[in-house]
Short mmCIF file of C-alpha atoms in Angstrom, two decimals:
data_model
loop_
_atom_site.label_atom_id
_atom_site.label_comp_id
_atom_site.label_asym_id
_atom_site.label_seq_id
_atom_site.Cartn_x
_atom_site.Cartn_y
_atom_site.Cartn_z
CA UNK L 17 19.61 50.05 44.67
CA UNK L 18 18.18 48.40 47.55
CA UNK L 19 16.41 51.09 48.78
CA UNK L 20 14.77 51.65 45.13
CA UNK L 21 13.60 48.05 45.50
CA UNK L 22 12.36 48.29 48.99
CA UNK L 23 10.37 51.61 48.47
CA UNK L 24 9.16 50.41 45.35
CA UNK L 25 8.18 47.06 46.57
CA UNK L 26 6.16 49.09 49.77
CA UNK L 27 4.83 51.18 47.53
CA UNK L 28 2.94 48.40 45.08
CA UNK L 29 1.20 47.39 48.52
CA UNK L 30 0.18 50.73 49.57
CA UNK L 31 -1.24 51.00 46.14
CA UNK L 32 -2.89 47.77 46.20
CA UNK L 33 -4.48 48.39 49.53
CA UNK L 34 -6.08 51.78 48.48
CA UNK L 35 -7.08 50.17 45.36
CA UNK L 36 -8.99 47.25 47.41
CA UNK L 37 -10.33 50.00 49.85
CA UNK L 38 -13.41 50.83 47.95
CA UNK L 39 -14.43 47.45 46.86
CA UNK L 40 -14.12 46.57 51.05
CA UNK L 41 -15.75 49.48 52.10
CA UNK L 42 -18.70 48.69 49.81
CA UNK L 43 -18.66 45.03 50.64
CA UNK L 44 -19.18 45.90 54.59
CA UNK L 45 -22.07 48.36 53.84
CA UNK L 46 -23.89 45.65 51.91
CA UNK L 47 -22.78 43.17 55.09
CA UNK L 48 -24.27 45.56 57.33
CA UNK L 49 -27.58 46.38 55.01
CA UNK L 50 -28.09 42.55 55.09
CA UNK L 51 -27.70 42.24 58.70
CA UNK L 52 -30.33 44.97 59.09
CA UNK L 53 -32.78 43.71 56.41
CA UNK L 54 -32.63 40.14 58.74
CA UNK L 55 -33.19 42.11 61.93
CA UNK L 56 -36.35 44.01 60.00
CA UNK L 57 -37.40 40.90 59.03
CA UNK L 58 -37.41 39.07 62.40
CA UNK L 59 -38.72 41.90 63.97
CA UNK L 60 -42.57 41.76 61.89
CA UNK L 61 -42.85 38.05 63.49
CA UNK L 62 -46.14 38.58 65.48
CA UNK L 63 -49.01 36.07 65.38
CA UNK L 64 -51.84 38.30 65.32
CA UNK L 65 -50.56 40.20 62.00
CA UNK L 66 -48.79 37.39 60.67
CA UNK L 67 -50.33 36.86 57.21
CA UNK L 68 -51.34 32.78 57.22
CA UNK L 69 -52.34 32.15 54.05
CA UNK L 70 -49.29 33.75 52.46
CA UNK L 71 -47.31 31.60 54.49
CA UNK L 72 -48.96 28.29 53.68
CA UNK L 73 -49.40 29.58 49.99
CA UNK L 74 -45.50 29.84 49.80
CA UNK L 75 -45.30 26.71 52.10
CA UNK L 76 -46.87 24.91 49.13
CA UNK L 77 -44.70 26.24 46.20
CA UNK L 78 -41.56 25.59 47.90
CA UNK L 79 -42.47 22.41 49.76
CA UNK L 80 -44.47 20.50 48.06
CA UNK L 81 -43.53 21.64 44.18
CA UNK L 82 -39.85 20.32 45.62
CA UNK L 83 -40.78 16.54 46.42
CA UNK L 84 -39.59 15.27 43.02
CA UNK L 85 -36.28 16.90 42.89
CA UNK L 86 -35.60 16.36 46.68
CA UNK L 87 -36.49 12.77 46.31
CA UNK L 88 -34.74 12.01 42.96
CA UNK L 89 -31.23 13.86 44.61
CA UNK L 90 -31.52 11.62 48.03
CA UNK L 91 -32.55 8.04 46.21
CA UNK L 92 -29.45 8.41 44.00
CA UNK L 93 -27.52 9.66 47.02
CA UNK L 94 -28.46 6.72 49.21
CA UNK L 95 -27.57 4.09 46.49
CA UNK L 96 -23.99 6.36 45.63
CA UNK L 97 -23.49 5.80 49.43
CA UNK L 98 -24.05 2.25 49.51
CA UNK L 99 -22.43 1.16 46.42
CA UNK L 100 -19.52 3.09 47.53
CA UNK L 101 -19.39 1.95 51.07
CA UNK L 102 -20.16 -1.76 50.27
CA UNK L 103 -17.16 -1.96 48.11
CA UNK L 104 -15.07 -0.25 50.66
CA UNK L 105 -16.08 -2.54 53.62
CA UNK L 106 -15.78 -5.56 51.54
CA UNK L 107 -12.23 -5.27 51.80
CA UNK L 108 -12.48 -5.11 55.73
CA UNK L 109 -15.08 -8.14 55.62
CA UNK L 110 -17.07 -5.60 56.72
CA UNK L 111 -20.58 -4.85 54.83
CA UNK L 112 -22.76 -5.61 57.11
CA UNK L 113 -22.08 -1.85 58.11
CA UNK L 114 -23.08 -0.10 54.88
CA UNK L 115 -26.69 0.62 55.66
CA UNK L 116 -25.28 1.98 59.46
CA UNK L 117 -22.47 4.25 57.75
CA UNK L 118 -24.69 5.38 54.65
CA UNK L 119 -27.48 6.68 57.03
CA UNK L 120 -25.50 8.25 59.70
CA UNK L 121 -22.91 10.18 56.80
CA UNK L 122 -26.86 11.03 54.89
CA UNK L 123 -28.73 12.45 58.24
CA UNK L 124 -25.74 14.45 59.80
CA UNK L 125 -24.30 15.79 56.52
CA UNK L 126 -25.55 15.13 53.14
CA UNK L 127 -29.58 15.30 53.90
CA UNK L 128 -28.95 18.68 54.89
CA UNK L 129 -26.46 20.00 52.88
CA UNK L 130 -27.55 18.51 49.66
CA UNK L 131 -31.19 19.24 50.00
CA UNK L 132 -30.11 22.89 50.94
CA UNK L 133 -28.43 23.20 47.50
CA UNK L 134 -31.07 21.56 45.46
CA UNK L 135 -33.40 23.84 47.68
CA UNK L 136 -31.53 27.34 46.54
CA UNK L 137 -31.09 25.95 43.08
CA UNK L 138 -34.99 25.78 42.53
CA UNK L 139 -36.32 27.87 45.14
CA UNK L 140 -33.77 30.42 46.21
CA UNK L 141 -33.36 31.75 42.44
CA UNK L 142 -37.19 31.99 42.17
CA UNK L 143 -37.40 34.19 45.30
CA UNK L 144 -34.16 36.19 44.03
CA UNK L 145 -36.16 36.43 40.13
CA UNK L 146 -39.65 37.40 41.45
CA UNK L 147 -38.26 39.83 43.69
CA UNK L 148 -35.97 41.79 41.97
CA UNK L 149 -38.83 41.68 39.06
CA UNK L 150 -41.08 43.35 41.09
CA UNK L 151 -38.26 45.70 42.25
CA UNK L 152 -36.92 46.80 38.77
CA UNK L 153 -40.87 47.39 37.12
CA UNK L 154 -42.06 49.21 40.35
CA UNK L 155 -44.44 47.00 41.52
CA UNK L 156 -42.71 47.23 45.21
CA UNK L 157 -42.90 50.80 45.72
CA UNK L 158 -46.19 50.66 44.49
CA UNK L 159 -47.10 48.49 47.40
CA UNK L 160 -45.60 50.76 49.35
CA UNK L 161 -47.77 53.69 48.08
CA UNK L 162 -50.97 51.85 49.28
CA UNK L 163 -49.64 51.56 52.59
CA UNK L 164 -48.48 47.79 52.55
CA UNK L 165 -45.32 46.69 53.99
CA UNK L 166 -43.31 45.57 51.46
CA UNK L 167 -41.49 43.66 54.22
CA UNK L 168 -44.51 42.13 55.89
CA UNK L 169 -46.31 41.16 52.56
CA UNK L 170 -43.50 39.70 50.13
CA UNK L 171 -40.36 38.90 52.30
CA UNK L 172 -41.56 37.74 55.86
CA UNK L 173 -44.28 34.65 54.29
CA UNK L 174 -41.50 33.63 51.95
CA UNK L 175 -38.54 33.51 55.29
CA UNK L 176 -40.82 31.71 57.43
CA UNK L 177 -41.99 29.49 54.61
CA UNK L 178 -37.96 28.67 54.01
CA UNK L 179 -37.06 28.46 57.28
CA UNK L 180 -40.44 25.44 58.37
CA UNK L 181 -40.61 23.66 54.90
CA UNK L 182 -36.26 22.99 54.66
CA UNK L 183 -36.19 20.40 57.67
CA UNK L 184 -39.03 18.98 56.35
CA UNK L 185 -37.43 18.09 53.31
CA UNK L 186 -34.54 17.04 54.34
CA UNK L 187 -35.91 14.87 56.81
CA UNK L 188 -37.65 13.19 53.42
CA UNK L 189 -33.95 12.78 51.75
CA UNK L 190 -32.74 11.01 54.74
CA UNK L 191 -35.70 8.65 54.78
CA UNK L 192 -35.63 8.19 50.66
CA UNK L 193 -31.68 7.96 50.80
CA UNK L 194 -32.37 4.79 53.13
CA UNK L 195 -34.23 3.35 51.19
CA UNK L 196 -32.30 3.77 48.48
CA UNK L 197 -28.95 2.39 50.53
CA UNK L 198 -31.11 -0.44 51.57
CA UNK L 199 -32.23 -1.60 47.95
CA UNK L 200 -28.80 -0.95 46.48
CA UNK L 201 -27.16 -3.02 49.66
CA UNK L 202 -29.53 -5.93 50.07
CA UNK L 203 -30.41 -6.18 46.14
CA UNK L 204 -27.34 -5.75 44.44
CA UNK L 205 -24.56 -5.88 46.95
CA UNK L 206 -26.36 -9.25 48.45
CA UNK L 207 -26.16 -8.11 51.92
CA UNK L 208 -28.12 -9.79 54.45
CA UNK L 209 -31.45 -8.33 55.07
CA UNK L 210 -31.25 -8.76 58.81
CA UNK L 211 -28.14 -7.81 59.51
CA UNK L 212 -28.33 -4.91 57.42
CA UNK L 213 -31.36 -3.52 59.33
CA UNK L 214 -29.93 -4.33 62.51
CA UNK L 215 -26.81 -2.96 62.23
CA UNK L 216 -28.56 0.38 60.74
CA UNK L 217 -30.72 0.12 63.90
CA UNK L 218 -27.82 -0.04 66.04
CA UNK L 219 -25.64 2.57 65.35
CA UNK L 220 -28.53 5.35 64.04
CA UNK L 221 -29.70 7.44 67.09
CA UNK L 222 -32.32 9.99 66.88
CA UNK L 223 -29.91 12.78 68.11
CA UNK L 224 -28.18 12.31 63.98
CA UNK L 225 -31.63 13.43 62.55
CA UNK L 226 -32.30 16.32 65.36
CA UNK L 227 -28.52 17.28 64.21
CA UNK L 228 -29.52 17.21 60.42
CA UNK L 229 -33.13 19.34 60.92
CA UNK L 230 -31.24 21.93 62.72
CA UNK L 231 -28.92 22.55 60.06
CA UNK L 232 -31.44 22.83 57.45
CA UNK L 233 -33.40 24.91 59.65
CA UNK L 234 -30.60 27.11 59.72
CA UNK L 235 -29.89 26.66 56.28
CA UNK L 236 -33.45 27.85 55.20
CA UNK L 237 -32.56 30.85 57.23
CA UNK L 238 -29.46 31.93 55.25
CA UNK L 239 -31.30 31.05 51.52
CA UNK L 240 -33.91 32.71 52.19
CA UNK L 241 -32.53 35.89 53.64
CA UNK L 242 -29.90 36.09 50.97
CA UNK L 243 -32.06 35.70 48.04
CA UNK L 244 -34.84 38.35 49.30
CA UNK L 245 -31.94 40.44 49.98
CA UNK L 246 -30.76 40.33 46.62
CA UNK L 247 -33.53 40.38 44.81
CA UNK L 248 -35.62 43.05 46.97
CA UNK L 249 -32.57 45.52 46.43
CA UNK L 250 -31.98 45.27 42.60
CA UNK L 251 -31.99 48.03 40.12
CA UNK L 252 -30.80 47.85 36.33
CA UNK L 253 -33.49 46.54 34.45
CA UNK L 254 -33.32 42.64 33.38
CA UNK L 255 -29.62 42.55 33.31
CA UNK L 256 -29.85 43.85 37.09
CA UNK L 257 -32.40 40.86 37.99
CA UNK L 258 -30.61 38.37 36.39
CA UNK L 259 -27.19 39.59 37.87
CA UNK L 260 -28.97 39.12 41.61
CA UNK L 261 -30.31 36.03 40.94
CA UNK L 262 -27.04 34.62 40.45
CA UNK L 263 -25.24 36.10 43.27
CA UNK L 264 -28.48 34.61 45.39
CA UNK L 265 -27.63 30.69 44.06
CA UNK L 266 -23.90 31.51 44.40
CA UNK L 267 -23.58 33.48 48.03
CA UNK L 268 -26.48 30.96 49.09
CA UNK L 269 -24.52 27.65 47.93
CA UNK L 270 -20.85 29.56 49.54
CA UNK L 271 -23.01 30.41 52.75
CA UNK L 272 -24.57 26.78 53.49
CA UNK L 273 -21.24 25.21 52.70
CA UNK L 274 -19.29 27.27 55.47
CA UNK L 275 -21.51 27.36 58.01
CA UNK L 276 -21.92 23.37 57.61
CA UNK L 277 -18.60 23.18 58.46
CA UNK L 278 -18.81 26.02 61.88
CA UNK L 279 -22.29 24.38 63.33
CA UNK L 280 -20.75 21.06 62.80
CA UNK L 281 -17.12 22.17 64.04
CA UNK L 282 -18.96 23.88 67.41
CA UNK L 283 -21.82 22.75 67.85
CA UNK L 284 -21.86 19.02 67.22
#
């Protein structure tokens, strides 16, 4: 009887693991297809065929189109932060350190992370929708038919574009989110003014920010591989597209989240 239940018991594994083999196999060839479509893509970085005004075209769109949002999601942040933080540190006699707390937790974590999500959100589902558009009616291997890298003219302006504009913005939600803290804290928390600022002052260094830019920088990296991926390899018609662009917000949002926690884990 124990046997029975023993070989049965292996046997439901052994099943199990040639049932998952498959759906692994297939997940490691798209690992390694998206490890090669990065490699293709850093490989066309030359200045002298580097095509400028696609760059600063999709520069624009992403950067400056993303002001509002980015600046409405850091304001509130900032004055979430504060109102939280006063109201913990007044039970510590404490609040003079809200602004100080509120800016470092903003420029080392939050600018980054949360600007990264709002960023995929808008941008990173665009990317994902235009490209698997083109990919589904044609239009991509009709580039290709007139000689034009595919690569080189829709992925490599919209990377670079992803990878410069991201620390840019998130440098604005760290400056936006302080000024939000600082109007929540002084205005309806009635902290001191000076000692607000000058506690901020104090404990803020420059090396919080440089941590925060990186990550976005890194950030922009992973969205905006990701969502070309997805979107340049789709197939199935409008289902197909719309299927990619949601495994471009969700694998983008997963990715920034994790590797938030291994670049701050070894590298900060």
């Amino acid at each position: 009887m124990m046997k029975q239940i023993i070989h049965s018991f292996i046997s439901s594994i052994g099943k199990s693991i040639l049932t998952l083999q498959p759906f692994m196999k297939e997940k490691t060839h798209q690992l390694g297809e998206f490890f090669l479509f990065l490699r293709d893509t850093v490989k066309l970085i030359h200045p002298a065929t580097l095509r400028y005004n696609l760059v600063i075209k999709h520069f624009k769109l992403m950067g400056v189109d993303s002001f509002f949002i980015i600046s409405l999601t850091s304001v509130f942040t900032g004055m979430v932060m504060a109102l939280q933080m006063g109201r913990a540190f007044s039970l510590f006699q404490a609040e003079t350190l809200t602004g100080a707390v509120s800016a470092i937790a903003v420029s080392k974590e939050l600018a980054p992370v949360l600007a990264s999500l709002m960023f995929t959100a808008r941008v990173g589902s665009s990317m994902a929708a235009q490209l698997g558009t083109m990919r589904v009616t044609q239009q991509i291997d009709a580039l290709s038919s007139m000689a034009v890298n595919p690569m080189d003219y829709l992925i490599l302006p919209r990377f670079l574009a992803t990878v410069l504009v991201l620390p840019f913005l998130t440098a604005m939600f760290d400056f936006v989110s302080m000024m939000g803290s600082y109007v929540v804290g002084v205005k309806l928390l009635h902290i001191d003014h000076a000692a607000f600022v000058e506690r901020t002052i104090h404990y803020m260094e420059i090396s919080y920010i440089v941590e925060g830019i990186f990550k976005a920088a890194f950030f922009g990296l992973i969205i905006s591989t990701v969502s070309c991926f997805k979107g340049f390899h789709a197939k199935g018609g409008a289902e197909g597209v719309g299927r990619v662009t949601t495994q471009a917000v969700v694998v983008s949002s997963v990715c920034v989240l994790v590797s938030d926690y291994f670049l701050t884990a070894l590298l900060f």
